[in-house]
Amino acid sequence: MKKTRLEAFSDGVFAIVITLLILNVRVPDGRNLTLQSLRPLVPPLATFVLSFIMVGIYWIAHHHMLHFITQVNRRLLWLNLLVLLCVVFIPFPTSLLGTGFNNPLAVRLYGLSLIATKVSGLFFWLYATAHRELIVPTVTKEFARHSGHDSLMYGLGVALAGWNTKTSLVLYAAVPLFFILPNPLLLLINSCNP
Amino acid sequence: MKKTRLEAFSDGVFAIVITLLILNVRVPDGRNLTLQSLRPLVPPLATFVLSFIMVGIYWIAHHHMLHFITQVNRRLLWLNLLVLLCVVFIPFPTSLLGTGFNNPLAVRLYGLSLIATKVSGLFFWLYATAHRELIVPTVTKEFARHSGHDSLMYGLGVALAGWNTKTSLVLYAAVPLFFILPNPLLLLINSCNP
Amino acid sequence: MKKTRLEAFSDGVFAIVITLLILNVRVPDGRNLTLQSLRPLVPPLATFVLSFIMVGIYWIAHHHMLHFITQVNRRLLWLNLLVLLCVVFIPFPTSLLGTGFNNPLAVRLYGLSLIATKVSGLFFWLYATAHRELIVPTVTKEFARHSGHDSLMYGLGVALAGWNTKTSLVLYAAVPLFFILPNPLLLLINSCNP
Amino acid sequence: MKKTRLEAFSDGVFAIVITLLILNVRVPDGRNLTLQSLRPLVPPLATFVLSFIMVGIYWIAHHHMLHFITQVNRRLLWLNLLVLLCVVFIPFPTSLLGTGFNNPLAVRLYGLSLIATKVSGLFFWLYATAHRELIVPTVTKEFARHSGHDSLMYGLGVALAGWNTKTSLVLYAAVPLFFILPNPLLLLINSCNP
């Protein structure tokens, strides 16, 4: 299995997941549409935007990781499929959260799904960095630490969902904001690419 | 992030969105199908064709823009995801318009969605042209002006929807017709490619 | 617009359409599933297989055409989008036919959709062959004649649907069989590729 | 038809099928979500994971086969479309099994669908190995034997579904486990690639 083929397949999966998210938002009948009837659509649409950004981040992170990979073996292939399994699953908790903005269980499941995706990416990365023949030699463990920070934020959101769901949602949304701003991962990549 | 990867991912998203549009048209039961029962399908099918052409145009415009880009940085990557967010959203107002051809709010939301996509493309382009290291040196601001014209047409459609929805729909449909015919953007591209 | 990009986008659309066809088959509840309850699924599943083969053929034919194209201009780009519009539409008449095997109108709409796709491909091909700068010089008009034959078969099916829908369906299914067997188009291609 | 194009199209189909599987799991209303209301989701989610792994395996096996192919002729192209037809069909029995975990017919149909995919892959491989101009000369028939073993396991599952559906499901799930662990196919590939 060549790395380019793995990338192309993963890119396809990411592109489909990011596009399917909108199908989760149930479209009301357009005939009697009023501003009033649009109000219940705010939570599903907000969840759509949040998950879109999340999948976008995972796609970028996936590329950053593969950028340093030089070779793909059987185990890494299956760890990549584990990452994709988590990504493909995201529309499900997204859809649950769309109707369950105030339901602690729906909020928790969404957070747990984000953590699972992060952790699967971490497994992928730890395996790759532990097998130096699969990866460029200049890579440090910085990325793993970064992934841990994100998971902590999501974990805090999951823990607080029983107390106040809005706090949890703010915590979830804070991570993408942190990611869109410049961060240590980017510096790492810049320093590795002459 | 290499430019080719960004292109492949964006192409994937455009291809999926353009194909999903037909899923918005609810299929009647084939057993008792009559010409009469096909009549309510005319608005959703017309909307499908309109949105297909719109997404086709955005895909072509996206390629034209990326054609001049020489390098992708973090900000441009996120501006591209903003464009894709708008494109991925299009099936939703398309579906609303399919049942709400005579509903001013549905017509307005469709027009606003088109404007959002145009404006996100404009942001992408203005950022790229403001950072000359990302773009070939011969590019002018012509494209931005063109994008502004389209948005104006859509804006007029949005404004007139409360008065007469059919006028708005004609204005929306006029833009693709204008695009399919030869236009200044094409001339610009021809003059930049020796 | 480079030819490879047009191919990749078209391939994406074909791959998505061919995969979405199965979504048209409504899945019964698995709890009380009996052989009896599977019987009404035979027409939708047969239609799924038929449309799968049709889209497969269009994909192969599309590649054969693009194989001879050397350059893509604006008009050819839009004619290609017209072909894709017809291909993307196919799930709709497929779904209608799935429930309306005995309904002449559903059978006719399916046949008309096939003809529209063939004719759009013909437009694409006639335009390309009329502009010799877009195409390799050894190409003959053989392909167009072949496309005409298929459309005639479908047209016969459409005409006879009011008399007997089963005859029409046999005529539709005969075309793929004819295609899967070796045919003049293949000979043409072999003779053009040294 | 070049081999790379066939690979890209097939990759697209695999990526879409693997992503569509989650759409089969009906999302409950998030407003009144309780742990109790999540219980009926366990079978569809387990089926989703099982089918995800199956499609992942077929994707990897498809690549292994294409790795040895040097040329694609018309027949091989159609045999590849037959494989893709079986793969595209998988969401249907997956959805049936999701609600029909205890229904022998649903369990059988799932197993038969897996066998059909294996057998179509076998046809592809037997045709390729029988035409030595299509394939690298060092390939042995090992892969075919491996495919036969899997089909036997699935066949046993199909046969036992009338007696105990859980035994069948364990047999189905055992095959991926066997695949994820190192196996003869991998050794074959390693020995062919210097």
PDB file of N, CA, C and O in Angstrom, chain A residues 7 11 14-16 18-19 22 25 27-35 38 41 45 48 52-53 56-57 59-60 63-64 179-180 183 186, chain B residues 1 5-6 8-9 12-13 16-17 20 23-24 74-75 77-78 80-82 84-86 88-89 91-92 95-96 99-101 103 105-106 109:
ATOM      1  N   GLU A   7      -3.698   8.303   1.326  1.00  0.00           N
ATOM      2  CA  GLU A   7      -4.103   9.700   1.408  1.00  0.00           C
ATOM      3  C   GLU A   7      -5.356   9.960   0.587  1.00  0.00           C
ATOM      4  O   GLU A   7      -6.291  10.609   1.042  1.00  0.00           O
ATOM      5  N   ASP A  11      -8.808  11.146   2.085  1.00  0.00           N
ATOM      6  CA  ASP A  11      -9.361  12.424   1.618  1.00  0.00           C
ATOM      7  C   ASP A  11     -10.796  12.258   1.150  1.00  0.00           C
ATOM      8  O   ASP A  11     -11.660  13.085   1.441  1.00  0.00           O
ATOM      9  N   PHE A  14     -13.058  11.892   4.208  1.00  0.00           N
ATOM     10  CA  PHE A  14     -13.227  13.195   4.862  1.00  0.00           C
ATOM     11  C   PHE A  14     -14.176  14.094   4.065  1.00  0.00           C
ATOM     12  O   PHE A  14     -15.062  14.736   4.627  1.00  0.00           O
ATOM     13  N   ALA A  15     -13.993  14.119   2.732  1.00  0.00           N
ATOM     14  CA  ALA A  15     -14.824  14.980   1.887  1.00  0.00           C
ATOM     15  C   ALA A  15     -16.286  14.558   1.953  1.00  0.00           C
ATOM     16  O   ALA A  15     -17.189  15.406   1.993  1.00  0.00           O
ATOM     17  N   ILE A  16     -16.541  13.235   1.982  1.00  0.00           N
ATOM     18  CA  ILE A  16     -17.928  12.763   2.022  1.00  0.00           C
ATOM     19  C   ILE A  16     -18.549  13.071   3.379  1.00  0.00           C
ATOM     20  O   ILE A  16     -19.670  13.568   3.457  1.00  0.00           O
ATOM     21  N   ILE A  18     -17.822  15.409   5.568  1.00  0.00           N
ATOM     22  CA  ILE A  18     -18.028  16.849   5.745  1.00  0.00           C
ATOM     23  C   ILE A  18     -19.241  17.327   4.934  1.00  0.00           C
ATOM     24  O   ILE A  18     -19.910  18.292   5.314  1.00  0.00           O
ATOM     25  N   THR A  19     -19.550  16.633   3.832  1.00  0.00           N
ATOM     26  CA  THR A  19     -20.671  17.019   2.983  1.00  0.00           C
ATOM     27  C   THR A  19     -21.987  16.424   3.474  1.00  0.00           C
ATOM     28  O   THR A  19     -23.047  17.031   3.358  1.00  0.00           O
ATOM     29  N   ILE A  22     -24.808  18.073   6.392  1.00  0.00           N
ATOM     30  CA  ILE A  22     -25.985  18.912   6.168  1.00  0.00           C
ATOM     31  C   ILE A  22     -27.251  18.069   6.013  1.00  0.00           C
ATOM     32  O   ILE A  22     -28.366  18.546   6.298  1.00  0.00           O
ATOM     33  N   VAL A  25     -29.721  17.854   8.941  1.00  0.00           N
ATOM     34  CA  VAL A  25     -30.646  18.940   9.295  1.00  0.00           C
ATOM     35  C   VAL A  25     -31.948  18.716   8.515  1.00  0.00           C
ATOM     36  O   VAL A  25     -31.974  18.808   7.298  1.00  0.00           O
ATOM     37  N   VAL A  27     -35.195  19.423   6.713  1.00  0.00           N
ATOM     38  CA  VAL A  27     -35.663  20.621   6.020  1.00  0.00           C
ATOM     39  C   VAL A  27     -37.158  20.778   6.256  1.00  0.00           C
ATOM     40  O   VAL A  27     -37.924  19.853   5.984  1.00  0.00           O
ATOM     41  N   PRO A  28     -37.619  21.942   6.777  1.00  0.00           N
ATOM     42  CA  PRO A  28     -39.064  22.148   6.968  1.00  0.00           C
ATOM     43  C   PRO A  28     -39.745  22.378   5.622  1.00  0.00           C
ATOM     44  O   PRO A  28     -39.093  22.629   4.618  1.00  0.00           O
ATOM     45  N   ASP A  29     -41.067  22.287   5.612  1.00  0.00           N
ATOM     46  CA  ASP A  29     -41.833  22.542   4.390  1.00  0.00           C
ATOM     47  C   ASP A  29     -41.705  24.016   4.021  1.00  0.00           C
ATOM     48  O   ASP A  29     -41.903  24.896   4.853  1.00  0.00           O
ATOM     49  N   GLY A  30     -41.345  24.293   2.769  1.00  0.00           N
ATOM     50  CA  GLY A  30     -41.101  25.665   2.345  1.00  0.00           C
ATOM     51  C   GLY A  30     -42.368  26.477   2.121  1.00  0.00           C
ATOM     52  O   GLY A  30     -42.312  27.703   2.043  1.00  0.00           O
ATOM     53  N   ARG A  31     -43.532  25.805   2.022  1.00  0.00           N
ATOM     54  CA  ARG A  31     -44.764  26.532   1.663  1.00  0.00           C
ATOM     55  C   ARG A  31     -45.197  27.532   2.731  1.00  0.00           C
ATOM     56  O   ARG A  31     -45.551  28.659   2.432  1.00  0.00           O
ATOM     57  N   ASN A  32     -45.165  27.086   3.998  1.00  0.00           N
ATOM     58  CA  ASN A  32     -45.639  27.970   5.073  1.00  0.00           C
ATOM     59  C   ASN A  32     -44.479  28.454   5.940  1.00  0.00           C
ATOM     60  O   ASN A  32     -44.627  28.640   7.137  1.00  0.00           O
ATOM     61  N   LEU A  33     -43.323  28.622   5.328  1.00  0.00           N
ATOM     62  CA  LEU A  33     -42.120  28.979   6.077  1.00  0.00           C
ATOM     63  C   LEU A  33     -42.249  30.383   6.666  1.00  0.00           C
ATOM     64  O   LEU A  33     -42.586  31.349   5.962  1.00  0.00           O
ATOM     65  N   THR A  34     -42.000  30.502   7.974  1.00  0.00           N
ATOM     66  CA  THR A  34     -41.946  31.807   8.632  1.00  0.00           C
ATOM     67  C   THR A  34     -40.662  31.867   9.455  1.00  0.00           C
ATOM     68  O   THR A  34     -40.020  30.834   9.693  1.00  0.00           O
ATOM     69  N   LEU A  35     -40.289  33.078   9.893  1.00  0.00           N
ATOM     70  CA  LEU A  35     -39.110  33.197  10.744  1.00  0.00           C
ATOM     71  C   LEU A  35     -39.288  32.354  12.002  1.00  0.00           C
ATOM     72  O   LEU A  35     -38.323  31.794  12.523  1.00  0.00           O
ATOM     73  N   LEU A  38     -38.314  28.821  11.606  1.00  0.00           N
ATOM     74  CA  LEU A  38     -36.872  28.591  11.438  1.00  0.00           C
ATOM     75  C   LEU A  38     -36.155  28.437  12.777  1.00  0.00           C
ATOM     76  O   LEU A  38     -35.039  27.925  12.835  1.00  0.00           O
ATOM     77  N   LEU A  41     -34.551  25.305  13.978  1.00  0.00           N
ATOM     78  CA  LEU A  41     -33.436  24.866  13.129  1.00  0.00           C
ATOM     79  C   LEU A  41     -32.089  25.398  13.615  1.00  0.00           C
ATOM     80  O   LEU A  41     -31.043  24.956  13.136  1.00  0.00           O
ATOM     81  N   LEU A  45     -28.441  23.564  12.923  1.00  0.00           N
ATOM     82  CA  LEU A  45     -27.532  24.282  12.024  1.00  0.00           C
ATOM     83  C   LEU A  45     -26.231  24.644  12.735  1.00  0.00           C
ATOM     84  O   LEU A  45     -25.150  24.550  12.151  1.00  0.00           O
ATOM     85  N   PHE A  48     -24.231  21.565  12.884  1.00  0.00           N
ATOM     86  CA  PHE A  48     -23.658  21.326  11.553  1.00  0.00           C
ATOM     87  C   PHE A  48     -22.366  22.123  11.375  1.00  0.00           C
ATOM     88  O   PHE A  48     -21.336  21.569  10.963  1.00  0.00           O
ATOM     89  N   PHE A  52     -18.697  20.549  11.051  1.00  0.00           N
ATOM     90  CA  PHE A  52     -17.966  20.860   9.827  1.00  0.00           C
ATOM     91  C   PHE A  52     -16.548  21.313  10.171  1.00  0.00           C
ATOM     92  O   PHE A  52     -15.566  20.843   9.594  1.00  0.00           O
ATOM     93  N   ILE A  53     -16.449  22.218  11.142  1.00  0.00           N
ATOM     94  CA  ILE A  53     -15.135  22.728  11.544  1.00  0.00           C
ATOM     95  C   ILE A  53     -14.296  21.598  12.149  1.00  0.00           C
ATOM     96  O   ILE A  53     -13.098  21.471  11.865  1.00  0.00           O
ATOM     97  N   GLY A  56     -13.064  19.380   9.475  1.00  0.00           N
ATOM     98  CA  GLY A  56     -12.028  20.136   8.783  1.00  0.00           C
ATOM     99  C   GLY A  56     -10.707  20.083   9.531  1.00  0.00           C
ATOM    100  O   GLY A  56      -9.638  19.881   8.937  1.00  0.00           O
ATOM    101  N   ILE A  57     -10.767  20.242  10.855  1.00  0.00           N
ATOM    102  CA  ILE A  57      -9.554  20.173  11.677  1.00  0.00           C
ATOM    103  C   ILE A  57      -8.928  18.787  11.616  1.00  0.00           C
ATOM    104  O   ILE A  57      -7.706  18.637  11.473  1.00  0.00           O
ATOM    105  N   TRP A  59      -9.198  16.661   9.276  1.00  0.00           N
ATOM    106  CA  TRP A  59      -8.615  16.483   7.938  1.00  0.00           C
ATOM    107  C   TRP A  59      -7.228  17.137   7.873  1.00  0.00           C
ATOM    108  O   TRP A  59      -6.262  16.533   7.395  1.00  0.00           O
ATOM    109  N   ILE A  60      -7.126  18.362   8.374  1.00  0.00           N
ATOM    110  CA  ILE A  60      -5.834  19.062   8.376  1.00  0.00           C
ATOM    111  C   ILE A  60      -4.817  18.304   9.237  1.00  0.00           C
ATOM    112  O   ILE A  60      -3.672  18.088   8.832  1.00  0.00           O
ATOM    113  N   HIS A  63      -3.539  15.249   7.555  1.00  0.00           N
ATOM    114  CA  HIS A  63      -2.525  15.568   6.553  1.00  0.00           C
ATOM    115  C   HIS A  63      -1.189  15.884   7.182  1.00  0.00           C
ATOM    116  O   HIS A  63      -0.149  15.487   6.669  1.00  0.00           O
ATOM    117  N   HIS A  64      -1.237  16.622   8.288  1.00  0.00           N
ATOM    118  CA  HIS A  64       0.012  16.950   8.973  1.00  0.00           C
ATOM    119  C   HIS A  64       0.741  15.680   9.368  1.00  0.00           C
ATOM    120  O   HIS A  64       1.945  15.548   9.173  1.00  0.00           O
ATOM    121  N   PHE A 179      -7.549  26.151  17.505  1.00  0.00           N
ATOM    122  CA  PHE A 179      -6.831  25.517  16.390  1.00  0.00           C
ATOM    123  C   PHE A 179      -6.659  26.473  15.223  1.00  0.00           C
ATOM    124  O   PHE A 179      -5.628  26.494  14.557  1.00  0.00           O
ATOM    125  N   ILE A 180      -7.713  27.268  14.936  1.00  0.00           N
ATOM    126  CA  ILE A 180      -7.663  28.164  13.788  1.00  0.00           C
ATOM    127  C   ILE A 180      -6.587  29.232  14.000  1.00  0.00           C
ATOM    128  O   ILE A 180      -5.906  29.643  13.066  1.00  0.00           O
ATOM    129  N   ASN A 183      -0.634  27.956  16.192  1.00  0.00           N
ATOM    130  CA  ASN A 183      -0.327  27.144  17.379  1.00  0.00           C
ATOM    131  C   ASN A 183       0.975  26.358  17.231  1.00  0.00           C
ATOM    132  O   ASN A 183       1.571  26.336  16.156  1.00  0.00           O
ATOM    133  N   LEU A 186       1.933  24.074  14.186  1.00  0.00           N
ATOM    134  CA  LEU A 186       2.353  24.726  12.960  1.00  0.00           C
ATOM    135  C   LEU A 186       3.852  25.041  13.008  1.00  0.00           C
ATOM    136  O   LEU A 186       4.575  24.855  12.024  1.00  0.00           O
TER     137      LEU A 186
ATOM    138  N   MET B   1       0.658  21.904   3.635  1.00  0.00           N
ATOM    139  CA  MET B   1      -0.453  21.540   2.729  1.00  0.00           C
ATOM    140  C   MET B   1      -0.117  21.955   1.295  1.00  0.00           C
ATOM    141  O   MET B   1       0.048  23.133   1.007  1.00  0.00           O
ATOM    142  N   ARG B   5      -3.392  18.872  -3.084  1.00  0.00           N
ATOM    143  CA  ARG B   5      -4.218  18.182  -2.098  1.00  0.00           C
ATOM    144  C   ARG B   5      -5.480  18.997  -1.791  1.00  0.00           C
ATOM    145  O   ARG B   5      -6.580  18.465  -1.664  1.00  0.00           O
ATOM    146  N   LEU B   6      -5.287  20.307  -1.655  1.00  0.00           N
ATOM    147  CA  LEU B   6      -6.411  21.214  -1.431  1.00  0.00           C
ATOM    148  C   LEU B   6      -7.400  21.124  -2.591  1.00  0.00           C
ATOM    149  O   LEU B   6      -8.616  21.056  -2.387  1.00  0.00           O
ATOM    150  N   ALA B   8      -7.802  18.554  -4.684  1.00  0.00           N
ATOM    151  CA  ALA B   8      -8.449  17.241  -4.730  1.00  0.00           C
ATOM    152  C   ALA B   8      -9.577  17.177  -3.705  1.00  0.00           C
ATOM    153  O   ALA B   8     -10.680  16.694  -3.998  1.00  0.00           O
ATOM    154  N   PHE B   9      -9.311  17.665  -2.483  1.00  0.00           N
ATOM    155  CA  PHE B   9     -10.329  17.661  -1.431  1.00  0.00           C
ATOM    156  C   PHE B   9     -11.524  18.527  -1.829  1.00  0.00           C
ATOM    157  O   PHE B   9     -12.681  18.113  -1.714  1.00  0.00           O
ATOM    158  N   GLY B  12     -13.591  16.918  -4.496  1.00  0.00           N
ATOM    159  CA  GLY B  12     -14.426  15.875  -3.907  1.00  0.00           C
ATOM    160  C   GLY B  12     -15.692  16.460  -3.313  1.00  0.00           C
ATOM    161  O   GLY B  12     -16.796  15.977  -3.566  1.00  0.00           O
ATOM    162  N   VAL B  13     -15.540  17.536  -2.520  1.00  0.00           N
ATOM    163  CA  VAL B  13     -16.703  18.172  -1.896  1.00  0.00           C
ATOM    164  C   VAL B  13     -17.665  18.698  -2.962  1.00  0.00           C
ATOM    165  O   VAL B  13     -18.882  18.461  -2.886  1.00  0.00           O
ATOM    166  N   ILE B  16     -19.570  15.813  -4.572  1.00  0.00           N
ATOM    167  CA  ILE B  16     -20.590  15.203  -3.706  1.00  0.00           C
ATOM    168  C   ILE B  16     -21.804  16.123  -3.600  1.00  0.00           C
ATOM    169  O   ILE B  16     -22.938  15.689  -3.719  1.00  0.00           O
ATOM    170  N   VAL B  17     -21.567  17.425  -3.389  1.00  0.00           N
ATOM    171  CA  VAL B  17     -22.691  18.367  -3.253  1.00  0.00           C
ATOM    172  C   VAL B  17     -23.548  18.350  -4.509  1.00  0.00           C
ATOM    173  O   VAL B  17     -24.779  18.261  -4.447  1.00  0.00           O
ATOM    174  N   LEU B  20     -25.621  15.192  -4.530  1.00  0.00           N
ATOM    175  CA  LEU B  20     -26.620  15.061  -3.467  1.00  0.00           C
ATOM    176  C   LEU B  20     -27.879  15.873  -3.747  1.00  0.00           C
ATOM    177  O   LEU B  20     -28.940  15.600  -3.183  1.00  0.00           O
ATOM    178  N   LEU B  23     -31.167  14.194  -4.278  1.00  0.00           N
ATOM    179  CA  LEU B  23     -31.787  13.517  -3.129  1.00  0.00           C
ATOM    180  C   LEU B  23     -32.847  14.396  -2.467  1.00  0.00           C
ATOM    181  O   LEU B  23     -33.698  13.909  -1.731  1.00  0.00           O
ATOM    182  N   ASN B  24     -32.780  15.714  -2.712  1.00  0.00           N
ATOM    183  CA  ASN B  24     -33.747  16.626  -2.112  1.00  0.00           C
ATOM    184  C   ASN B  24     -35.123  16.524  -2.759  1.00  0.00           C
ATOM    185  O   ASN B  24     -36.113  16.979  -2.188  1.00  0.00           O
ATOM    186  N   ARG B  74      -1.809  28.730   6.097  1.00  0.00           N
ATOM    187  CA  ARG B  74      -2.842  28.322   7.038  1.00  0.00           C
ATOM    188  C   ARG B  74      -4.145  29.112   6.870  1.00  0.00           C
ATOM    189  O   ARG B  74      -5.236  28.554   6.840  1.00  0.00           O
ATOM    190  N   ARG B  75      -4.026  30.420   6.764  1.00  0.00           N
ATOM    191  CA  ARG B  75      -5.219  31.282   6.645  1.00  0.00           C
ATOM    192  C   ARG B  75      -5.996  30.962   5.369  1.00  0.00           C
ATOM    193  O   ARG B  75      -7.222  30.895   5.380  1.00  0.00           O
ATOM    194  N   LEU B  77      -6.019  28.219   3.769  1.00  0.00           N
ATOM    195  CA  LEU B  77      -6.633  26.898   3.974  1.00  0.00           C
ATOM    196  C   LEU B  77      -7.982  27.050   4.674  1.00  0.00           C
ATOM    197  O   LEU B  77      -8.988  26.441   4.278  1.00  0.00           O
ATOM    198  N   TRP B  78      -8.031  27.883   5.699  1.00  0.00           N
ATOM    199  CA  TRP B  78      -9.283  28.084   6.434  1.00  0.00           C
ATOM    200  C   TRP B  78     -10.292  28.895   5.629  1.00  0.00           C
ATOM    201  O   TRP B  78     -11.497  28.653   5.720  1.00  0.00           O
ATOM    202  N   ASN B  80     -10.524  28.660   2.464  1.00  0.00           N
ATOM    203  CA  ASN B  80     -11.046  27.669   1.526  1.00  0.00           C
ATOM    204  C   ASN B  80     -12.113  26.802   2.197  1.00  0.00           C
ATOM    205  O   ASN B  80     -13.148  26.504   1.594  1.00  0.00           O
ATOM    206  N   LEU B  81     -11.879  26.429   3.464  1.00  0.00           N
ATOM    207  CA  LEU B  81     -12.892  25.656   4.195  1.00  0.00           C
ATOM    208  C   LEU B  81     -14.167  26.485   4.386  1.00  0.00           C
ATOM    209  O   LEU B  81     -15.275  25.937   4.384  1.00  0.00           O
ATOM    210  N   LEU B  82     -14.020  27.816   4.540  1.00  0.00           N
ATOM    211  CA  LEU B  82     -15.205  28.684   4.640  1.00  0.00           C
ATOM    212  C   LEU B  82     -16.010  28.647   3.340  1.00  0.00           C
ATOM    213  O   LEU B  82     -17.250  28.555   3.357  1.00  0.00           O
ATOM    214  N   LEU B  84     -16.035  26.147   1.214  1.00  0.00           N
ATOM    215  CA  LEU B  84     -16.651  24.816   1.149  1.00  0.00           C
ATOM    216  C   LEU B  84     -17.846  24.708   2.090  1.00  0.00           C
ATOM    217  O   LEU B  84     -18.841  24.055   1.772  1.00  0.00           O
ATOM    218  N   LEU B  85     -17.755  25.367   3.266  1.00  0.00           N
ATOM    219  CA  LEU B  85     -18.896  25.373   4.195  1.00  0.00           C
ATOM    220  C   LEU B  85     -20.130  25.952   3.506  1.00  0.00           C
ATOM    221  O   LEU B  85     -21.236  25.400   3.604  1.00  0.00           O
ATOM    222  N   CYS B  86     -19.946  27.056   2.790  1.00  0.00           N
ATOM    223  CA  CYS B  86     -21.063  27.678   2.069  1.00  0.00           C
ATOM    224  C   CYS B  86     -21.593  26.766   0.970  1.00  0.00           C
ATOM    225  O   CYS B  86     -22.804  26.657   0.755  1.00  0.00           O
ATOM    226  N   VAL B  88     -21.330  23.427   0.811  1.00  0.00           N
ATOM    227  CA  VAL B  88     -21.958  22.251   1.424  1.00  0.00           C
ATOM    228  C   VAL B  88     -23.359  22.596   1.942  1.00  0.00           C
ATOM    229  O   VAL B  88     -24.251  21.745   1.984  1.00  0.00           O
ATOM    230  N   PHE B  89     -23.572  23.858   2.311  1.00  0.00           N
ATOM    231  CA  PHE B  89     -24.853  24.302   2.852  1.00  0.00           C
ATOM    232  C   PHE B  89     -25.931  24.406   1.770  1.00  0.00           C
ATOM    233  O   PHE B  89     -27.132  24.298   2.063  1.00  0.00           O
ATOM    234  N   PRO B  91     -27.447  22.545  -0.500  1.00  0.00           N
ATOM    235  CA  PRO B  91     -28.609  21.647  -0.572  1.00  0.00           C
ATOM    236  C   PRO B  91     -29.752  22.027   0.372  1.00  0.00           C
ATOM    237  O   PRO B  91     -30.908  21.761   0.065  1.00  0.00           O
ATOM    238  N   PHE B  92     -29.443  22.672   1.500  1.00  0.00           N
ATOM    239  CA  PHE B  92     -30.487  23.033   2.459  1.00  0.00           C
ATOM    240  C   PHE B  92     -31.431  24.113   1.906  1.00  0.00           C
ATOM    241  O   PHE B  92     -32.643  23.866   1.790  1.00  0.00           O
ATOM    242  N   SER B  95     -33.459  22.745  -0.985  1.00  0.00           N
ATOM    243  CA  SER B  95     -34.589  21.921  -0.585  1.00  0.00           C
ATOM    244  C   SER B  95     -35.761  22.798  -0.121  1.00  0.00           C
ATOM    245  O   SER B  95     -36.914  22.525  -0.455  1.00  0.00           O
ATOM    246  N   LEU B  96     -35.466  23.857   0.625  1.00  0.00           N
ATOM    247  CA  LEU B  96     -36.501  24.798   1.082  1.00  0.00           C
ATOM    248  C   LEU B  96     -37.193  25.433  -0.120  1.00  0.00           C
ATOM    249  O   LEU B  96     -38.428  25.528  -0.165  1.00  0.00           O
ATOM    250  N   THR B  99     -39.898  23.345  -2.179  1.00  0.00           N
ATOM    251  CA  THR B  99     -41.308  23.340  -1.763  1.00  0.00           C
ATOM    252  C   THR B  99     -41.847  24.764  -1.591  1.00  0.00           C
ATOM    253  O   THR B  99     -43.060  24.958  -1.581  1.00  0.00           O
ATOM    254  N   GLY B 100     -40.956  25.761  -1.482  1.00  0.00           N
ATOM    255  CA  GLY B 100     -41.403  27.119  -1.176  1.00  0.00           C
ATOM    256  C   GLY B 100     -41.175  28.125  -2.297  1.00  0.00           C
ATOM    257  O   GLY B 100     -40.709  29.245  -2.040  1.00  0.00           O
ATOM    258  N   PHE B 101     -41.510  27.713  -3.524  1.00  0.00           N
ATOM    259  CA  PHE B 101     -41.326  28.592  -4.682  1.00  0.00           C
ATOM    260  C   PHE B 101     -42.059  29.930  -4.512  1.00  0.00           C
ATOM    261  O   PHE B 101     -41.627  30.950  -5.045  1.00  0.00           O
ATOM    262  N   ASN B 103     -42.908  31.230  -1.484  1.00  0.00           N
ATOM    263  CA  ASN B 103     -42.712  31.749  -0.135  1.00  0.00           C
ATOM    264  C   ASN B 103     -41.526  32.726  -0.133  1.00  0.00           C
ATOM    265  O   ASN B 103     -40.380  32.327  -0.400  1.00  0.00           O
ATOM    266  N   LEU B 105     -39.753  34.083   2.141  1.00  0.00           N
ATOM    267  CA  LEU B 105     -38.642  33.765   3.040  1.00  0.00           C
ATOM    268  C   LEU B 105     -37.747  32.675   2.441  1.00  0.00           C
ATOM    269  O   LEU B 105     -36.503  32.784   2.480  1.00  0.00           O
ATOM    270  N   ALA B 106     -38.366  31.634   1.849  1.00  0.00           N
ATOM    271  CA  ALA B 106     -37.580  30.559   1.220  1.00  0.00           C
ATOM    272  C   ALA B 106     -36.759  31.118   0.054  1.00  0.00           C
ATOM    273  O   ALA B 106     -35.587  30.763  -0.121  1.00  0.00           O
ATOM    274  N   LEU B 109     -33.857  33.158   1.543  1.00  0.00           N
ATOM    275  CA  LEU B 109     -32.790  32.327   2.116  1.00  0.00           C
ATOM    276  C   LEU B 109     -31.923  31.724   1.011  1.00  0.00           C
ATOM    277  O   LEU B 109     -30.707  31.621   1.155  1.00  0.00           O
TER     278      LEU B 109
END
